[in-house]
Short mmCIF file of C-alpha atoms in Angstrom, two decimals:
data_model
loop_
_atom_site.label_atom_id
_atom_site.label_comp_id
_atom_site.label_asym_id
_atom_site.label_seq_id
_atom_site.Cartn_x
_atom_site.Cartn_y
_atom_site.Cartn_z
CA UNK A 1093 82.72 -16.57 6.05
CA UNK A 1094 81.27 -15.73 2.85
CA UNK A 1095 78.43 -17.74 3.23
CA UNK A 1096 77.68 -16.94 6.69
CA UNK A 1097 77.33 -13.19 5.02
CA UNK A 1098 75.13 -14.22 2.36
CA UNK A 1099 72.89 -16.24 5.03
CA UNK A 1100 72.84 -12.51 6.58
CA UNK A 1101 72.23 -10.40 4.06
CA UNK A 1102 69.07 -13.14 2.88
CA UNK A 1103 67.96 -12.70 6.78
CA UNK A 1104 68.07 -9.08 6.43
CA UNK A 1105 66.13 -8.64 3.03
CA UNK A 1106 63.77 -11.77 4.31
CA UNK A 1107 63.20 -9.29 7.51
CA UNK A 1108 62.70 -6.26 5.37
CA UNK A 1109 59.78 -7.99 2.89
CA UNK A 1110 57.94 -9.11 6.20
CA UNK A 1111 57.91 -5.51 7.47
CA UNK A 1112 56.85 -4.04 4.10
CA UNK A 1113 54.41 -6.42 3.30
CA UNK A 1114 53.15 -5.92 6.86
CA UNK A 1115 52.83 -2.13 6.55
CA UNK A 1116 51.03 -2.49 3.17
CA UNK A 1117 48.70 -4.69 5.34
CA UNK A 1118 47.66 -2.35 7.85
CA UNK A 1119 47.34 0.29 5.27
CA UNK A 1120 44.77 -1.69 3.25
CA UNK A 1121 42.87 -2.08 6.59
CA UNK A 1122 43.17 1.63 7.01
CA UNK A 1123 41.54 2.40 3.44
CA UNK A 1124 38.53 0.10 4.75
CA UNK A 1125 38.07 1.69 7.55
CA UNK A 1126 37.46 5.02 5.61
CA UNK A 1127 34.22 3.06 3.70
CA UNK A 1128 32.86 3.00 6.88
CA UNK A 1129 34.02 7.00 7.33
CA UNK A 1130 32.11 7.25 3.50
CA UNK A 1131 28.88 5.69 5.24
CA UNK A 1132 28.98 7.46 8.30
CA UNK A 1133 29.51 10.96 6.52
CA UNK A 1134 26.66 10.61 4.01
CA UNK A 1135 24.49 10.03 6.17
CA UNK A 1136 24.62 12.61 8.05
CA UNK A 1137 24.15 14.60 5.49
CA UNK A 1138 21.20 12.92 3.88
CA UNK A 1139 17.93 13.22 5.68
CA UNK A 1140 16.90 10.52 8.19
CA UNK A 1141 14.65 8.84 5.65
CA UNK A 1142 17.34 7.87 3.42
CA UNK A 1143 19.79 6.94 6.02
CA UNK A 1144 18.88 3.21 4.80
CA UNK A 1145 19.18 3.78 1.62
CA UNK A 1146 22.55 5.63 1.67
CA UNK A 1147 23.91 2.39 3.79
CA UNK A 1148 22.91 0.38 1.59
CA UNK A 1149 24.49 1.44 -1.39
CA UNK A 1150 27.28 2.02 0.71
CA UNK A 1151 27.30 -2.24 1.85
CA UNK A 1152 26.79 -2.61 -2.07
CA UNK A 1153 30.15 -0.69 -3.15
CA UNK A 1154 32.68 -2.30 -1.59
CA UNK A 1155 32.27 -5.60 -2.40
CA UNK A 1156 31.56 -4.71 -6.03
CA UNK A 1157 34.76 -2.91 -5.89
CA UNK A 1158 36.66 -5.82 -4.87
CA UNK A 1159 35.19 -8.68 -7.16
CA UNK A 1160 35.25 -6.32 -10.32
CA UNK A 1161 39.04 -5.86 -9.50
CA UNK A 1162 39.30 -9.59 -8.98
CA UNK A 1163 37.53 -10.15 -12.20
CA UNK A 1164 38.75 -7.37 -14.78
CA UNK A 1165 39.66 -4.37 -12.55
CA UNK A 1166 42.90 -5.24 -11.86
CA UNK A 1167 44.04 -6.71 -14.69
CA UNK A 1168 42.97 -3.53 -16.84
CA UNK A 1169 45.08 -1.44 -14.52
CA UNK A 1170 48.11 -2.85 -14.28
CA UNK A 1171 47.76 -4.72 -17.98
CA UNK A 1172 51.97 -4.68 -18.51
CA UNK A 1173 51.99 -2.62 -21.43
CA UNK A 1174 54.30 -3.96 -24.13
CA UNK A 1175 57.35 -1.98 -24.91
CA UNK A 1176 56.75 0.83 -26.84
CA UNK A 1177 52.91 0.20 -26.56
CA UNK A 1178 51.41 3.37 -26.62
CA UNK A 1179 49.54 3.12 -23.46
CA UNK A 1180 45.86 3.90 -23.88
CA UNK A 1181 44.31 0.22 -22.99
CA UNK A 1182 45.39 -3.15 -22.28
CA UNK A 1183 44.06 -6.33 -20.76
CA UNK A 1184 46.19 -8.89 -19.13
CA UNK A 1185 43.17 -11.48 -18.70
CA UNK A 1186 40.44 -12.47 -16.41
CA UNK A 1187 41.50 -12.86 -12.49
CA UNK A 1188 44.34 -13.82 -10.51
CA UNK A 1189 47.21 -15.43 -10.83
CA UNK A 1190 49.97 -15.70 -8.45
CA UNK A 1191 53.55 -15.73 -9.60
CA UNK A 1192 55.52 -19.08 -9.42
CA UNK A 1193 58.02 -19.05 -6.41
CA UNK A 1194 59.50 -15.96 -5.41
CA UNK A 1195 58.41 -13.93 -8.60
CA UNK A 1196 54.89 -13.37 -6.39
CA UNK A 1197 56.56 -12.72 -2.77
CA UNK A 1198 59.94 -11.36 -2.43
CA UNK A 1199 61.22 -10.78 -5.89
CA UNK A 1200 57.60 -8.57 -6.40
CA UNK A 1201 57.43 -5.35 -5.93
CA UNK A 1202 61.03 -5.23 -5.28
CA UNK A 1203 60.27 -6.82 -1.73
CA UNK A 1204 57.73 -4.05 -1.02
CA UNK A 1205 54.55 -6.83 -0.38
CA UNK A 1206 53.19 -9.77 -2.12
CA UNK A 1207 51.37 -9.89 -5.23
CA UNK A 1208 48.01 -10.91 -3.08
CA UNK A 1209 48.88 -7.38 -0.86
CA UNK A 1210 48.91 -5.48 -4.07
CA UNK A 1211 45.38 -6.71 -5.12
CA UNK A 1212 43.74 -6.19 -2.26
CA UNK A 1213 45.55 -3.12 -1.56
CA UNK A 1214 44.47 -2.02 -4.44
CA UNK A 1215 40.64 -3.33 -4.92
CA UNK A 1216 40.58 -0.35 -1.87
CA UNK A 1217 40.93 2.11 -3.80
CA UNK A 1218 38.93 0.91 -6.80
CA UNK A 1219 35.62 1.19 -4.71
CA UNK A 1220 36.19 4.64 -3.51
CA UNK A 1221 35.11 6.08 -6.50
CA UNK A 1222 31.87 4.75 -6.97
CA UNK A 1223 31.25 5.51 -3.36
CA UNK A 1224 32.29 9.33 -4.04
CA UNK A 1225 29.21 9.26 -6.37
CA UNK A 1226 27.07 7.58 -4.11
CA UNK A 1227 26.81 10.90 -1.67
CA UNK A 1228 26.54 13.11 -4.45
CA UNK A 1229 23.22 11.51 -5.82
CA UNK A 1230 21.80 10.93 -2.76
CA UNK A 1231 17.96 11.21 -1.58
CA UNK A 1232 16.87 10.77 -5.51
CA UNK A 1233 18.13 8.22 -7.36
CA UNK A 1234 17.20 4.59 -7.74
CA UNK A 1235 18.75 1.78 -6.10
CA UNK A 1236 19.10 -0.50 -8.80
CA UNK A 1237 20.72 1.87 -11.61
CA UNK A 1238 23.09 3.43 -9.64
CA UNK A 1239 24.38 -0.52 -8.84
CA UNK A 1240 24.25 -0.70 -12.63
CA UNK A 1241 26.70 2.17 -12.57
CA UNK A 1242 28.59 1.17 -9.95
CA UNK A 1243 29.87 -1.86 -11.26
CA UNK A 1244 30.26 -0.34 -14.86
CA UNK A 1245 32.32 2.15 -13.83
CA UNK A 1246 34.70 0.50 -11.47
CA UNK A 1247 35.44 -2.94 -13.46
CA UNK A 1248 36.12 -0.90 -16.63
CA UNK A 1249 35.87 3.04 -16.50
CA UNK A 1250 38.12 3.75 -12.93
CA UNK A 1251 40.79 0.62 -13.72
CA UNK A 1252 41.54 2.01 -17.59
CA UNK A 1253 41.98 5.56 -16.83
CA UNK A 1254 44.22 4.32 -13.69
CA UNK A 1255 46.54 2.49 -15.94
CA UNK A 1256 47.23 5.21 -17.90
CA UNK A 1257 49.32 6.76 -14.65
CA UNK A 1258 49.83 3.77 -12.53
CA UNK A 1259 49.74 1.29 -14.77
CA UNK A 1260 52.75 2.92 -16.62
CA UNK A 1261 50.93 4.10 -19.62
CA UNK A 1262 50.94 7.14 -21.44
CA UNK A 1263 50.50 9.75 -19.26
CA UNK A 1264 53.32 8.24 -17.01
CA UNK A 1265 55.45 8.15 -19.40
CA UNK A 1266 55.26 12.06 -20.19
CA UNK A 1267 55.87 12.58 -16.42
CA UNK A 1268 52.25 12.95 -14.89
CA UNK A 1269 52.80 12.86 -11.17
CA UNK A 1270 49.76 11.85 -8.78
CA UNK A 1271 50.92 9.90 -5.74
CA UNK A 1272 48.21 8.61 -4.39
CA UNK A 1273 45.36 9.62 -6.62
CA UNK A 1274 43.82 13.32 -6.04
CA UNK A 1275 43.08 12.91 -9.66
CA UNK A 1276 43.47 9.25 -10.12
CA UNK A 1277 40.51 8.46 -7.85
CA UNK A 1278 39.01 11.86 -6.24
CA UNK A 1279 38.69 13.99 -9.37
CA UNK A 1280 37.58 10.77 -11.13
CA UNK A 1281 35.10 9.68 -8.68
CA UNK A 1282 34.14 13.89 -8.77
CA UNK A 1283 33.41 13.50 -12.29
CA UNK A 1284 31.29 10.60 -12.03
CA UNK A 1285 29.66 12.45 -9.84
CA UNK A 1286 29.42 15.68 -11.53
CA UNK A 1287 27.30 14.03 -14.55
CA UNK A 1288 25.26 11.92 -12.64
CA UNK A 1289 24.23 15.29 -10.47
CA UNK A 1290 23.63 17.12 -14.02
CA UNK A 1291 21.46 14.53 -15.62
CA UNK A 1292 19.25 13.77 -12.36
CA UNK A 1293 18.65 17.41 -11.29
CA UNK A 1294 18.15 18.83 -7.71
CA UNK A 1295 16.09 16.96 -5.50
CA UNK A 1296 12.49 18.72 -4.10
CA UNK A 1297 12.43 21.86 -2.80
CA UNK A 1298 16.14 22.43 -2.89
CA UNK A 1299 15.59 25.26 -5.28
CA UNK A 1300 12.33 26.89 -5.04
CA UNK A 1301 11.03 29.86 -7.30
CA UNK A 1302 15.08 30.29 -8.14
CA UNK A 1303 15.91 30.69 -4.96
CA UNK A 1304 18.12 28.02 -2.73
CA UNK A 1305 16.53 26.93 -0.16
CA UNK A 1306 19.02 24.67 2.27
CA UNK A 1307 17.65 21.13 3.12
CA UNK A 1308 19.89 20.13 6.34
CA UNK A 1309 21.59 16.73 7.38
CA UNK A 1310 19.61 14.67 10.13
CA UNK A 1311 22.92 14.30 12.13
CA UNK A 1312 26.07 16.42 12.37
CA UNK A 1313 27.47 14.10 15.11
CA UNK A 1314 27.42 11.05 12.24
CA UNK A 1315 29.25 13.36 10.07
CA UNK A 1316 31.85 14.33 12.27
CA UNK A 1317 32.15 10.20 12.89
CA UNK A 1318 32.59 9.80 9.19
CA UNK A 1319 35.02 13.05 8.64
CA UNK A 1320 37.57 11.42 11.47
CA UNK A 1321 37.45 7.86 10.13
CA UNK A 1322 38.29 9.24 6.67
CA UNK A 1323 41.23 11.06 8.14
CA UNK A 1324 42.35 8.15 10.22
CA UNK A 1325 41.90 6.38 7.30
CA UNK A 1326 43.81 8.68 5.11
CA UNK A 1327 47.01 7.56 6.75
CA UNK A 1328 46.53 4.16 4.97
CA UNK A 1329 45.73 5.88 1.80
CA UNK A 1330 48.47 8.24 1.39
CA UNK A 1331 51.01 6.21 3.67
CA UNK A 1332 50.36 3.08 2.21
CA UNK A 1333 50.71 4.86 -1.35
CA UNK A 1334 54.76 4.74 -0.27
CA UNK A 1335 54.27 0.84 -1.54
CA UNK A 1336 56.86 0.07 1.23
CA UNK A 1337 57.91 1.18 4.81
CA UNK A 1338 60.36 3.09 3.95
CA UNK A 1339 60.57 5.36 7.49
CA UNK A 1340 61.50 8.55 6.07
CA UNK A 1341 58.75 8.53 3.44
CA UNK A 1342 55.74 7.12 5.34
CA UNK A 1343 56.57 9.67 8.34
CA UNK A 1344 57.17 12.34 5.67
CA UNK A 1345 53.76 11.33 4.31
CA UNK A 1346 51.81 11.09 7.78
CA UNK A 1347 53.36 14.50 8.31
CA UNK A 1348 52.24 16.56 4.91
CA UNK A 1349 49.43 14.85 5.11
CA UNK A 1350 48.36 16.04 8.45
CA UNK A 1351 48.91 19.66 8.05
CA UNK A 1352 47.43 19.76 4.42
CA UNK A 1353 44.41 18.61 6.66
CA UNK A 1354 44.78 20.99 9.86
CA UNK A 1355 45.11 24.11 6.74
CA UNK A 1356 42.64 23.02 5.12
CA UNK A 1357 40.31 22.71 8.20
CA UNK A 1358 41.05 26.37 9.40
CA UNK A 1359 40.84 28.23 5.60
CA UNK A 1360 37.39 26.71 5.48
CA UNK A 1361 36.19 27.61 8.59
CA UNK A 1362 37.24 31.29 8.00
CA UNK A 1363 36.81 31.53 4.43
CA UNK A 1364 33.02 29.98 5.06
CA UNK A 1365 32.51 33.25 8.01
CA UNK A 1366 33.61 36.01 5.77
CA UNK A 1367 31.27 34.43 2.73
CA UNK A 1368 28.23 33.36 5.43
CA UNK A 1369 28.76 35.12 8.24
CA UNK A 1370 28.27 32.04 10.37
CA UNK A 1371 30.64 29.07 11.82
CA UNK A 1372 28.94 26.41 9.10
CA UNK A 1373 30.61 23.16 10.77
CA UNK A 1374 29.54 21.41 7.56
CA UNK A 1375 32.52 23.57 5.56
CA UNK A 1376 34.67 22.70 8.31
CA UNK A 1377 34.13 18.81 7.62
CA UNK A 1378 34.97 19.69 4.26
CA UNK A 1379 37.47 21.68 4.64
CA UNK A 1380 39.42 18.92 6.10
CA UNK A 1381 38.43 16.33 3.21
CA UNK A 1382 39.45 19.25 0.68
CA UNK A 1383 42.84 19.41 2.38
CA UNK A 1384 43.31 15.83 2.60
CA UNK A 1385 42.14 15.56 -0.99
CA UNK A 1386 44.41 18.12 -1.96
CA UNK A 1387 47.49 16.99 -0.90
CA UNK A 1388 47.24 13.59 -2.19
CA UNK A 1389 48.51 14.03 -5.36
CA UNK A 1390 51.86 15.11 -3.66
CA UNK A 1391 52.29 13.95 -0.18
CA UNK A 1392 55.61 12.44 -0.89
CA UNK A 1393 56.78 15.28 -2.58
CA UNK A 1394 55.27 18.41 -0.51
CA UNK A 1395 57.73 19.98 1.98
CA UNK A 1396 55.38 20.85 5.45
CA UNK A 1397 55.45 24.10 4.41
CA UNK A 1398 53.90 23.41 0.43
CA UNK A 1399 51.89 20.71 2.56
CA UNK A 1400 50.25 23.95 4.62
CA UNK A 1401 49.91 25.72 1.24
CA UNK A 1402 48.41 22.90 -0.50
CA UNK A 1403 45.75 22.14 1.96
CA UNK A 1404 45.51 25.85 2.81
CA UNK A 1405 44.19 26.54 -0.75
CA UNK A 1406 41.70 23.02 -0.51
CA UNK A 1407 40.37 24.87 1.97
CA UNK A 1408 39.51 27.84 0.41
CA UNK A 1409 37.82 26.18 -2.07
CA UNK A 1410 35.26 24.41 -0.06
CA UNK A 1411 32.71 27.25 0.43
CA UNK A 1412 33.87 29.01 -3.11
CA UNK A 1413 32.71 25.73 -4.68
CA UNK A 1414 29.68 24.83 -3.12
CA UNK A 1415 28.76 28.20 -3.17
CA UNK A 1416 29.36 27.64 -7.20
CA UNK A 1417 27.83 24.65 -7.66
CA UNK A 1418 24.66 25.95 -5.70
CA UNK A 1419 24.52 28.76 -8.40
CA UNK A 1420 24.66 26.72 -11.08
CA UNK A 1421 21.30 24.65 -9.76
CA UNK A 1422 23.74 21.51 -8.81
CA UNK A 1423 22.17 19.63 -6.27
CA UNK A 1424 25.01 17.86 -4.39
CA UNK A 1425 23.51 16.67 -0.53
CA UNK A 1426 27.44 15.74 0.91
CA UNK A 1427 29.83 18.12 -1.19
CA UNK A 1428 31.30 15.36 -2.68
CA UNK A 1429 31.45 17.39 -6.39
CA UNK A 1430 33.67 20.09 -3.79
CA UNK A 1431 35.83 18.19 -2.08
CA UNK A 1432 36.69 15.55 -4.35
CA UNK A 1433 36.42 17.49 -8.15
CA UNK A 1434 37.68 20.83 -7.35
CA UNK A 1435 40.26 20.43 -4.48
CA UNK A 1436 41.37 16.95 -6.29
CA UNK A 1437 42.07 18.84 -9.56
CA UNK A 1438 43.62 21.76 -7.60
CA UNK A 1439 45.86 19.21 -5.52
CA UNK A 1440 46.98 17.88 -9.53
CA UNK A 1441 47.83 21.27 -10.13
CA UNK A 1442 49.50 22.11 -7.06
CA UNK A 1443 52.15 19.00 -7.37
CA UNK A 1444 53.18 21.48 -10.64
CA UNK A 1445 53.23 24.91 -9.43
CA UNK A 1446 55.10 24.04 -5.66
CA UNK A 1447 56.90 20.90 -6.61
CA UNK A 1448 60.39 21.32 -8.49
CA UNK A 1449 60.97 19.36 -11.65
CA UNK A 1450 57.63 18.90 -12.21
CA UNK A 1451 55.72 20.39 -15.17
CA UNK A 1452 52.65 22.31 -14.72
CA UNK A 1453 51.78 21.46 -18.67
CA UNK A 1454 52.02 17.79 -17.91
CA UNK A 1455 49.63 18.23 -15.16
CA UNK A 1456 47.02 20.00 -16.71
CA UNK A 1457 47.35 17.39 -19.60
CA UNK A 1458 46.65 14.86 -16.77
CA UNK A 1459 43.78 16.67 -15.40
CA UNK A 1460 42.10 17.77 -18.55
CA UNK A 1461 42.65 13.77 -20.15
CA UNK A 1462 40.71 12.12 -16.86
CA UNK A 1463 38.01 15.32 -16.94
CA UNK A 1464 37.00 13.32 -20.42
CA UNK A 1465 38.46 10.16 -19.40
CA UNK A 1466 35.78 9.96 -16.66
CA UNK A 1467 33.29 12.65 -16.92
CA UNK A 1468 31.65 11.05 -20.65
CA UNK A 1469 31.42 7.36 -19.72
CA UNK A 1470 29.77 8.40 -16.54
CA UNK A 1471 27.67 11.30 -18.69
CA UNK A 1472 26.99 8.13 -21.16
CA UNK A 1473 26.03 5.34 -18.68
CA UNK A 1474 23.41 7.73 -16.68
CA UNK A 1475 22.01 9.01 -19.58
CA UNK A 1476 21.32 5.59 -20.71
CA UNK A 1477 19.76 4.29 -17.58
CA UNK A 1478 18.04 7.25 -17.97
CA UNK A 1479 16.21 6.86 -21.00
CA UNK A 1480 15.83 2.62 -20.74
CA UNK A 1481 14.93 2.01 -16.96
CA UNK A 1482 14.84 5.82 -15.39
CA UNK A 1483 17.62 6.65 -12.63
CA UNK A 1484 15.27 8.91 -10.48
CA UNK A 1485 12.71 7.78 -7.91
CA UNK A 1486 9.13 8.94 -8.51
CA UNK A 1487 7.80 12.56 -6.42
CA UNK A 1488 6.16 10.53 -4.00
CA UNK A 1489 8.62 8.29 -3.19
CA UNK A 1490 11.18 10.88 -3.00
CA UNK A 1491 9.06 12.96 -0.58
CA UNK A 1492 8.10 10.23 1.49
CA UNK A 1493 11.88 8.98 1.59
CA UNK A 1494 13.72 5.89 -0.25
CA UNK A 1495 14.27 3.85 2.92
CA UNK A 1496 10.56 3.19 2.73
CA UNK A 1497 9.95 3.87 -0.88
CA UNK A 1498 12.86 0.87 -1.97
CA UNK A 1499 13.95 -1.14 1.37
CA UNK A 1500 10.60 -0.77 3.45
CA UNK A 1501 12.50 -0.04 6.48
CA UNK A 1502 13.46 2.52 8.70
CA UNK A 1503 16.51 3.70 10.07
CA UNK A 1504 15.01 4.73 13.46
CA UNK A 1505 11.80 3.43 14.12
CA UNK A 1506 10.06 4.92 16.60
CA UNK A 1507 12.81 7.97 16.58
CA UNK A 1508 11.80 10.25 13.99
CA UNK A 1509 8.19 11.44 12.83
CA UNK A 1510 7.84 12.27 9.27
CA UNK A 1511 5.42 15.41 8.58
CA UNK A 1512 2.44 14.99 5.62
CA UNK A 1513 5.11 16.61 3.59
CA UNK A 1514 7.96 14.59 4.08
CA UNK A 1515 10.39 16.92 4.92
CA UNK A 1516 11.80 15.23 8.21
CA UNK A 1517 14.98 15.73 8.99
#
């Protein structure tokens, strides 16, 4: 009798592992899917003479994500910090090794997935940044450099600032809470960004005489392709963030982070009237991305109503930051710098100031230590390529677009005309 219990309860737990490791599965096919939702976006908000150019660096992104993380990446993140280590940095060797037996399958994770489902799982995320960064230089920089960046910052920069939360280093251990990475991968990836916009400049005839001067996407219908593949994807992200399928979590999650999306939608929209006095559908795009960026650093934690608020205030932000960043002479083509810096750092804060128990000091700490965690490597590396091999593409190249300029092709042959001056949109 006792035995025929045990052979139950190992049924049952043998049952459970399958479904978790299943669900962790289908959410690392879900955080794919939203590369694709990246590509799609960008361009179209680039100009269709860099749609090429855009995709490509796009291709480019994801698998450097995922054999940096196989080489380094992975290790660096999740190093096993020694007892009483202080946290900051630690290296648990070169590639992958399974566990022996059940140490890499059931007894991992404690029967959440596999130890092959956490890598992968994982090596998802790791690309995202660079690919935040990709939109925000777009139309100006060259190809080759911003590769170089791409692969310094994701096998070393993005997995050593990620152990310090999810790697259980230092910042975990003084109670930093971000769930599924508003600041762990948005506001890092926004930072990257940020310097990389500051040390290549506007591109032509963005700002003219000091005055702004808007230079329109070729295609809103690719955007709003890429805006509802990054929400369908999001489900992955955030859900998959559970590490398990636990029911009541992942349908608390799916929930939260719907309406953090739906708030953040509608603030932008009327936020972007009152400020514009138009229906801009491009701060509607964003204002979804702000909400579902905002409400990643709690989704597990956010009641539907502090889900609302959360994405609510994303939302807000949108136009307030674009309309900041265009002040300031910061040429971003997608609103990456918006969506990802500003409503990823509010999102941080928000987890503190709606969330019981958890300390609003601890999560400015957070926010303030990945600002310089991420912000002067990338500041470093571009300024580096800068001054060795350049980073920005030559006047005439830029005007007559990069898809010729560095892939001597063309997105739609035959499609588009470009003028003398190479403004085609």
């Amino acid at each position: 009798m006792e035995q025929d219990i045990l052979n139950v309860q190992a049924e049952a737990a043998n049952a459970l592992f399958t479904t978790n490791n299943l669900w962790m599965m289908i959410a690392t096919a879900l955080v794919f899917i939203m590369h694709l939702g990246f590509s799609a976006l960008e361009i179209g908000f680039v100009r269709s003479k860099n749609v090429v150019n855009v995709l490509f660096k796009n291709a480019m992104i994801l698998p450097i994500g995922i054999l940096t993380y196989y080489i380094c990446g992975f290790n660096l993140m999740y190093p096993g910090f020694a007892e009483g280590a202080a946290g900051f940095f630690g290296f648990a060797g070169f590639g992958l090794e399974m566990p022996a037996g059940a140490d890499g399958l059931i007894a991992y994770a404690d029967g959440g997935y596999t130890y092959w489902t956490d890598f992968i799982f994982q090596a998802m995320f790791a690309a995202t940044c660079a690919t935040i960064v990709s939109g925000a230089v777009a139309e100006r920089i060259k190809l080759g450099p911003f590769i170089f960046f791409s692969v310094i910052f994701v096998a070393l920069v993005y997995p050593i600032l990620g152990s310090w939360k999810w790697g259980a280093g230092w910042l975990d251990a003084k109670g930093f809470y971000d769930f599924a990475g508003s600041t762990l991968v948005h506001s890092v990836g926004g930072w990257a960004a940020l310097a990389g916009i500051m040390v290549l400049g506007p591109r032509i005839g963005k700002f003219v005489n000091g005055q702004l001067k808007p230079i329109p996407g070729h295609s809103m219908p690719m955007a709003a392709i890429g805006v509802f593949l990054l929400f369908f994807g999001w489900f992955g992200f955030n859900g998959g963030s559970v590490l398990s399928a636990d029911p009541e979590l992942v349908s608390l999650v799916f929930v939260t982070t719907s309406l953090a999306a739906a708030a953040g939608a509608v603030t932008a929209m009327i936020t972007a009237k009152i400020m514009f006095k138009s229906y801009d559908l491009s701060m509607a795009f964003n204002g979804i991305l702000g909400g579902l960026v905002g409400i990643t650093a709690g989704a597990d934690l956010f009641t539907p109503t502090t889900a609302i608020i959360a994405g609510g205030v994303a939302g807000i932000l949108i136009p307030l930051a674009v309309s900041m960043f265009d002040k300031l002479k910061l040429d971003d083509p997608v609103g990456a710098t918006s969506v990802h810096l500003v409503c990823g750092i509010w999102g941080t804060l928000a987890v503190g100031l709606l969330v019981p128990g958890v300390s609003v000091g601890v999560q400015l700490l957070g926010i303030v230590a990945y600002g310089l965690g991420a912000f002067i490597p990338a500041l470093v590396i571009f300024l580096a390529l800068k001054y060795t091999v350049g980073i920005r593409v030559s006047a005439e190249h830029e005007a007559e677009g990069l898809d010729l300029a560095e892939h001597n092709m063309d997105a739609y042959p035959n499609f588009f005309v470009t003028p003398a001056d190479g403004t085609n949109q």
